[in-house]
Amino acid sequence: PKGRGVWRYASMLPLKNGVSLGEGMTPLVKSNLGENLYIKFEGANPTGSFKDRGMALGVTIAKESGASKVVVASTGNTAASAAAYAARAGLKCYVVLPRGNVARGKLIQAALHGAELVMVSGLFDKALEYVVTYGTKYAYPLNSFNPWRLEGQKTLAFEIYEELGCPDYVIVPVGNAGNISAIWKGFKELGELGLCKKLPKMVGVQAEGAAPLATAWQKGLKTPFFIDEPETVATAIKIGKPINWPKAMAAVRESEGFFTTVSDGEILKAQKLLASKDGVGSEPAGAASVAAALKLKLSGTVVAVVTGHALKDPDVVEINAKEVRNAEELVELLER
Ligand SMILES: Cc1ncc(COP(=O)(O)O)c(/C=C/C(=O)C(=O)O)c1O
């Protein structure tokens, strides 16, 4: 592999070159929170989430297919990433978002990069329905049922392999369930090349109030019950009908992994610990994988994928006004 961006792994991709903002090659830092815990910090991507990996290929194929417009439904990060990559490629971008359920940072990114913002009253699942029903006729759809996106997202596995080899576990927060499927695909390909002797077990994490896959898994069901009113502070994974659920169930089953859930309290606690002990700033959904790592205390080498940057969701971080001091208090503070 050589070069920057997802195209570094061109030999493993269906496309050999295309749109790039230098995505990928994100930090893999050893965590202070656990013995053999590593953090794959996807907040360091150009628009602050792992979505950039898939958008590099998705927007490239849209452009190459002659499309002038792309459309996505999103809880926010897909929209932010599609808007940036579409802008780079000179394509018009339409994003369909669940009104009142999109973290502010993602909203301003989509707007700033020039996307048309369309709000649905309902959640992500409603937004996706609109894109599938109306969007695909007029614009190239970039949601993660688009396999090109997952091809880009699988490069995360290649980067972990390059730096660490094959870990025992990879923990991934699961919403629409594309990312866990893509990462597993990447490791499977490394296995087929004889590079990974023992493939990692994939651990899918969902918020307790938005856990269709984890619930089905724990009940031993083959297909998930969809959830009409998913509830969690981690709005990025506030999804009740994961479109990629078959691929995600297969990834977890094939890898002999499992699904688990974490509470919003555990997510917010992990978000603070990750930031104050490891120096990694994550949005709530990204901290879900660390919350699971802390709870599960898995043996062997564990990689927690932190999927989005803290700046995406500033409103979720409380700053207690009483704790903010005035300048004249500085010396007294320092002397403590
Ligand atoms: C920070 C963050 N962490 C985890 C997920 C879950 O990944 P998938 O299981 O592949 O969906 C998302 C997903 C976001 C969207 O689905 C969207 O942006 O529309 C995310 O933004």
XYZ file of C-alpha atoms and ligand atoms in Angstrom:
357
model
C 0.000 0.000 0.000
C 1.174 3.544 -0.726
C -0.144 7.090 -0.786
C -2.832 8.876 1.176
C -6.554 8.480 1.611
C -8.548 5.324 0.989
C -6.753 5.017 -2.394
C -3.721 3.826 -0.441
C -5.471 0.452 -0.630
C -6.368 0.702 -4.321
C -5.229 -2.892 -4.860
C -8.071 -3.992 -2.551
C -10.701 -1.603 -3.961
C -13.071 -1.861 -6.950
C -11.920 1.606 -8.031
C -8.268 2.576 -8.290
C -8.448 6.318 -7.799
C -10.915 9.129 -7.320
C -12.213 11.890 -5.085
C -10.282 12.253 -1.857
C -9.901 14.677 1.018
C -7.061 12.657 2.557
C -9.468 10.493 4.553
C -8.198 7.511 6.505
C -4.826 6.805 8.149
C -6.534 7.849 11.374
C -4.864 7.561 14.823
C -4.725 4.179 16.557
C -3.864 5.113 20.137
C -3.203 2.803 23.093
C -5.825 3.599 25.699
C -5.075 4.340 29.361
C -8.491 2.926 30.195
C -7.650 -0.728 29.775
C -4.788 -3.227 29.574
C -4.922 -4.135 25.894
C -7.369 -1.530 24.632
C -6.660 0.539 21.512
C -8.749 3.434 20.211
C -9.206 3.849 16.451
C -10.070 7.535 16.304
C -12.233 8.148 13.229
C -12.961 11.677 14.422
C -9.651 12.566 12.758
C -11.132 12.133 9.268
C -11.621 15.276 7.132
C -15.276 15.794 8.133
C -14.826 14.177 11.548
C -16.324 10.704 11.078
C -15.602 7.332 9.404
C -18.191 8.207 6.729
C -15.459 9.927 4.704
C -13.948 6.550 3.804
C -17.132 5.429 2.083
C -17.935 8.805 0.543
C -14.596 8.876 -1.299
C -15.744 5.846 -3.304
C -19.466 6.673 -3.281
C -19.004 10.162 -4.709
C -16.369 8.935 -7.166
C -18.715 6.326 -8.608
C -21.591 8.839 -8.677
C -19.438 11.251 -10.684
C -18.151 8.517 -12.983
C -21.711 7.362 -13.627
C -22.465 10.855 -14.932
C -24.670 11.922 -12.024
C -24.804 15.620 -11.269
C -26.824 15.160 -8.053
C -26.420 12.902 -5.007
C -28.955 12.275 -2.234
C -28.675 10.772 1.246
C -30.790 10.214 4.298
C -28.755 10.689 7.426
C -28.635 11.097 11.186
C -26.014 13.703 10.344
C -22.527 12.358 9.671
C -23.367 10.793 6.322
C -24.917 14.116 5.348
C -21.864 16.100 6.439
C -19.542 13.768 4.581
C -21.678 13.545 1.422
C -21.913 17.353 1.355
C -18.140 17.801 1.599
C -17.202 15.123 -0.943
C -19.952 16.202 -3.351
C -18.661 19.782 -3.108
C -15.150 18.543 -3.852
C -16.434 16.634 -6.873
C -18.667 19.463 -8.107
C -21.900 17.523 -7.553
C -25.103 18.911 -6.035
C -25.958 17.261 -2.713
C -29.423 16.746 -1.138
C -29.578 15.546 2.457
C -32.762 14.273 4.141
C -32.593 14.608 7.932
C -34.833 13.810 10.933
C -36.037 17.223 12.138
C -34.829 17.981 15.674
C -32.637 14.888 15.876
C -29.444 16.039 14.193
C -26.423 17.146 16.217
C -25.644 20.796 15.525
C -22.105 20.275 14.255
C -23.313 17.940 11.519
C -26.079 20.317 10.474
C -23.738 23.258 10.028
C -21.288 21.086 8.094
C -23.947 19.964 5.610
C -25.163 23.554 5.195
C -21.676 25.065 4.964
C -20.617 22.608 2.250
C -23.661 23.719 0.266
C -26.045 20.765 0.563
C -29.795 21.270 0.224
C -31.189 20.431 3.694
C -34.537 18.592 3.703
C -36.141 17.880 7.094
C -38.630 15.070 7.678
C -40.798 14.982 10.768
C -39.869 11.564 12.059
C -36.611 9.747 12.602
C -33.820 8.515 10.337
C -35.898 5.581 9.183
C -38.501 8.005 7.772
C -35.758 10.001 6.055
C -34.413 6.833 4.436
C -37.896 5.947 3.204
C -38.065 9.337 1.417
C -34.696 8.810 -0.249
C -35.579 5.303 -1.416
C -39.054 6.335 -2.559
C -38.425 9.712 -4.148
C -34.690 10.409 -4.203
C -33.315 7.644 -6.336
C -35.271 8.728 -9.446
C -33.618 12.143 -9.567
C -30.267 11.756 -7.864
C -27.596 9.158 -7.162
C -28.393 7.629 -3.720
C -25.410 7.392 -1.384
C -26.826 5.582 1.642
C -24.961 2.546 2.897
C -27.076 0.083 0.899
C -24.705 1.456 -1.757
C -21.915 -1.180 -1.744
C -19.276 1.320 -2.909
C -19.606 3.090 0.449
C -18.849 -0.119 2.339
C -15.872 -0.799 0.076
C -14.366 2.474 1.258
C -15.260 1.812 4.885
C -13.513 -1.587 4.900
C -10.131 0.233 4.659
C -10.344 0.793 8.408
C -9.534 -2.911 8.835
C -6.458 -2.582 6.608
C -5.136 0.299 8.710
C -5.582 -1.639 11.953
C -3.785 -4.582 10.355
C -0.896 -2.390 9.151
C -0.303 -0.980 12.634
C -1.376 -3.711 15.015
C -1.929 -6.929 13.075
C -5.207 -8.692 13.750
C -6.717 -7.872 17.155
C -8.820 -10.370 19.107
C -11.868 -8.070 19.188
C -13.059 -5.036 17.218
C -15.892 -3.110 18.896
C -18.089 -0.970 16.617
C -21.135 1.200 17.441
C -24.031 0.008 15.238
C -26.785 2.179 13.740
C -27.725 1.411 10.119
C -25.226 -1.466 10.429
C -23.062 -0.716 7.402
C -19.806 -0.026 9.226
C -19.521 -3.266 11.213
C -20.254 -5.183 7.998
C -17.619 -3.237 6.066
C -14.906 -3.665 8.694
C -15.555 -7.395 8.876
C -15.328 -7.583 5.050
C -11.908 -5.936 5.272
C -10.620 -8.436 7.826
C -12.065 -11.357 5.846
C -10.140 -10.173 2.787
C -6.955 -10.020 4.874
C -7.697 -13.576 5.962
C -8.195 -14.711 2.381
C -4.797 -13.199 1.532
C -3.281 -15.252 4.341
C -2.273 -12.059 6.159
C -4.585 -12.527 9.143
C -4.196 -15.996 10.646
C -6.897 -15.498 13.279
C -9.632 -12.997 12.410
C -11.006 -10.665 15.085
C -14.370 -11.215 16.727
C -16.729 -8.374 15.757
C -18.630 -6.809 18.661
C -21.589 -4.628 17.685
C -22.701 -2.074 20.283
C -26.104 -0.423 20.398
C -27.702 2.049 22.780
C -30.196 0.307 25.080
C -33.067 2.388 23.698
C -32.120 1.789 20.045
C -31.029 -1.832 19.890
C -32.976 -3.824 17.300
C -29.953 -5.963 16.397
C -28.631 -6.529 19.924
C -32.136 -7.465 21.101
C -32.594 -9.970 18.288
C -29.124 -11.401 18.932
C -29.700 -11.806 22.648
C -33.040 -13.502 21.956
C -31.436 -15.808 19.383
C -33.703 -14.419 16.647
C -32.631 -14.581 13.008
C -34.313 -11.303 12.086
C -34.626 -8.180 14.246
C -37.818 -6.596 15.445
C -37.726 -3.061 14.141
C -38.148 -0.292 16.701
C -40.534 2.550 15.837
C -39.387 4.960 18.525
C -35.660 4.445 19.127
C -34.411 6.566 22.012
C -30.827 7.518 22.872
C -28.654 10.552 23.536
C -26.388 9.183 20.783
C -28.442 10.587 17.914
C -26.030 9.174 15.318
C -27.214 5.646 16.137
C -30.848 6.516 16.910
C -32.029 4.098 14.225
C -34.831 1.560 14.566
C -34.714 -0.198 11.180
C -31.035 -0.863 10.285
C -31.015 -1.343 6.523
C -27.835 -3.451 6.594
C -29.020 -5.762 9.359
C -28.503 -8.973 7.314
C -24.852 -8.108 6.626
C -24.239 -7.088 10.238
C -25.812 -10.275 11.654
C -23.667 -12.298 9.231
C -20.504 -10.383 10.195
C -21.063 -11.009 13.910
C -22.015 -14.641 13.389
C -19.141 -15.430 10.986
C -16.598 -13.747 13.231
C -17.981 -15.548 16.307
C -18.547 -12.166 17.867
C -21.679 -10.757 19.501
C -23.933 -7.726 19.941
C -24.234 -5.882 23.213
C -25.936 -2.763 24.553
C -24.844 0.161 26.698
C -26.989 2.745 28.483
C -26.918 6.453 27.736
C -25.321 6.966 31.152
C -22.523 4.542 30.283
C -22.071 6.291 26.918
C -21.749 9.757 28.475
C -19.416 8.425 31.189
C -17.207 6.778 28.576
C -17.224 9.974 26.522
C -15.827 11.904 29.502
C -13.265 9.219 30.466
C -12.042 8.872 26.891
C -11.540 12.647 26.671
C -10.025 13.202 30.117
C -7.816 10.087 30.280
C -6.960 9.353 26.651
C -7.251 12.837 25.183
C -9.671 11.571 22.544
C -12.784 13.721 21.968
C -15.716 11.663 20.723
C -19.395 12.295 20.081
C -21.695 10.029 22.135
C -22.154 7.311 19.472
C -18.402 6.992 19.101
C -17.994 6.581 22.866
C -20.467 3.663 22.863
C -17.680 1.310 21.733
C -15.490 2.422 24.650
C -18.419 2.099 27.071
C -18.779 -1.504 25.904
C -15.019 -2.141 26.210
C -15.047 -0.880 29.812
C -18.088 -2.970 30.650
C -17.014 -6.207 28.931
C -13.337 -6.275 30.035
C -12.517 -8.603 27.143
C -9.245 -10.569 27.229
C -6.772 -10.210 24.387
C -6.177 -7.214 22.143
C -9.253 -5.031 21.745
C -9.781 -2.157 19.283
C -12.684 0.191 20.031
C -13.713 2.175 16.952
C -14.524 5.758 17.979
C -16.601 6.802 15.004
C -17.138 10.567 15.285
C -15.552 13.731 16.705
C -16.751 15.473 19.877
C -17.295 18.733 17.969
C -20.146 17.092 16.078
C -22.397 17.269 19.101
C -21.379 20.226 21.312
C -24.821 20.562 22.891
C -24.487 17.203 24.652
C -21.518 18.437 26.730
C -22.665 20.344 29.811
C -20.473 23.124 31.095
C -21.577 23.970 34.609
C -21.565 27.800 34.669
C -20.729 27.765 38.375
C -17.435 26.007 37.580
C -16.310 28.774 35.214
C -14.067 31.183 37.106
C -13.269 34.876 36.681
C -9.743 36.013 35.727
C -8.922 37.327 39.165
C -9.431 33.831 40.564
C -6.664 32.353 38.369
C -3.845 32.656 40.894
C -5.952 31.209 43.679
C -6.905 28.341 41.377
C -3.294 27.657 40.393
C -2.146 27.763 44.016
C -4.551 25.003 45.043
C -20.672 8.667 14.841
C -21.378 7.443 14.307
N -21.134 6.266 14.918
C -21.728 5.127 14.484
C -22.626 5.139 13.437
C -23.263 3.835 13.035
O -22.683 3.355 11.839
P -23.601 2.406 10.914
O -23.949 1.217 11.781
O -22.756 2.058 9.737
O -24.804 3.224 10.549
C -22.910 6.341 12.775
C -23.880 6.325 11.658
C -24.439 7.440 11.168
C -25.424 7.384 10.115
O -26.021 6.340 9.865
C -25.681 8.620 9.354
O -24.862 9.550 9.431
O -26.717 8.662 8.670
C -22.256 7.516 13.209
O -22.456 8.704 12.616
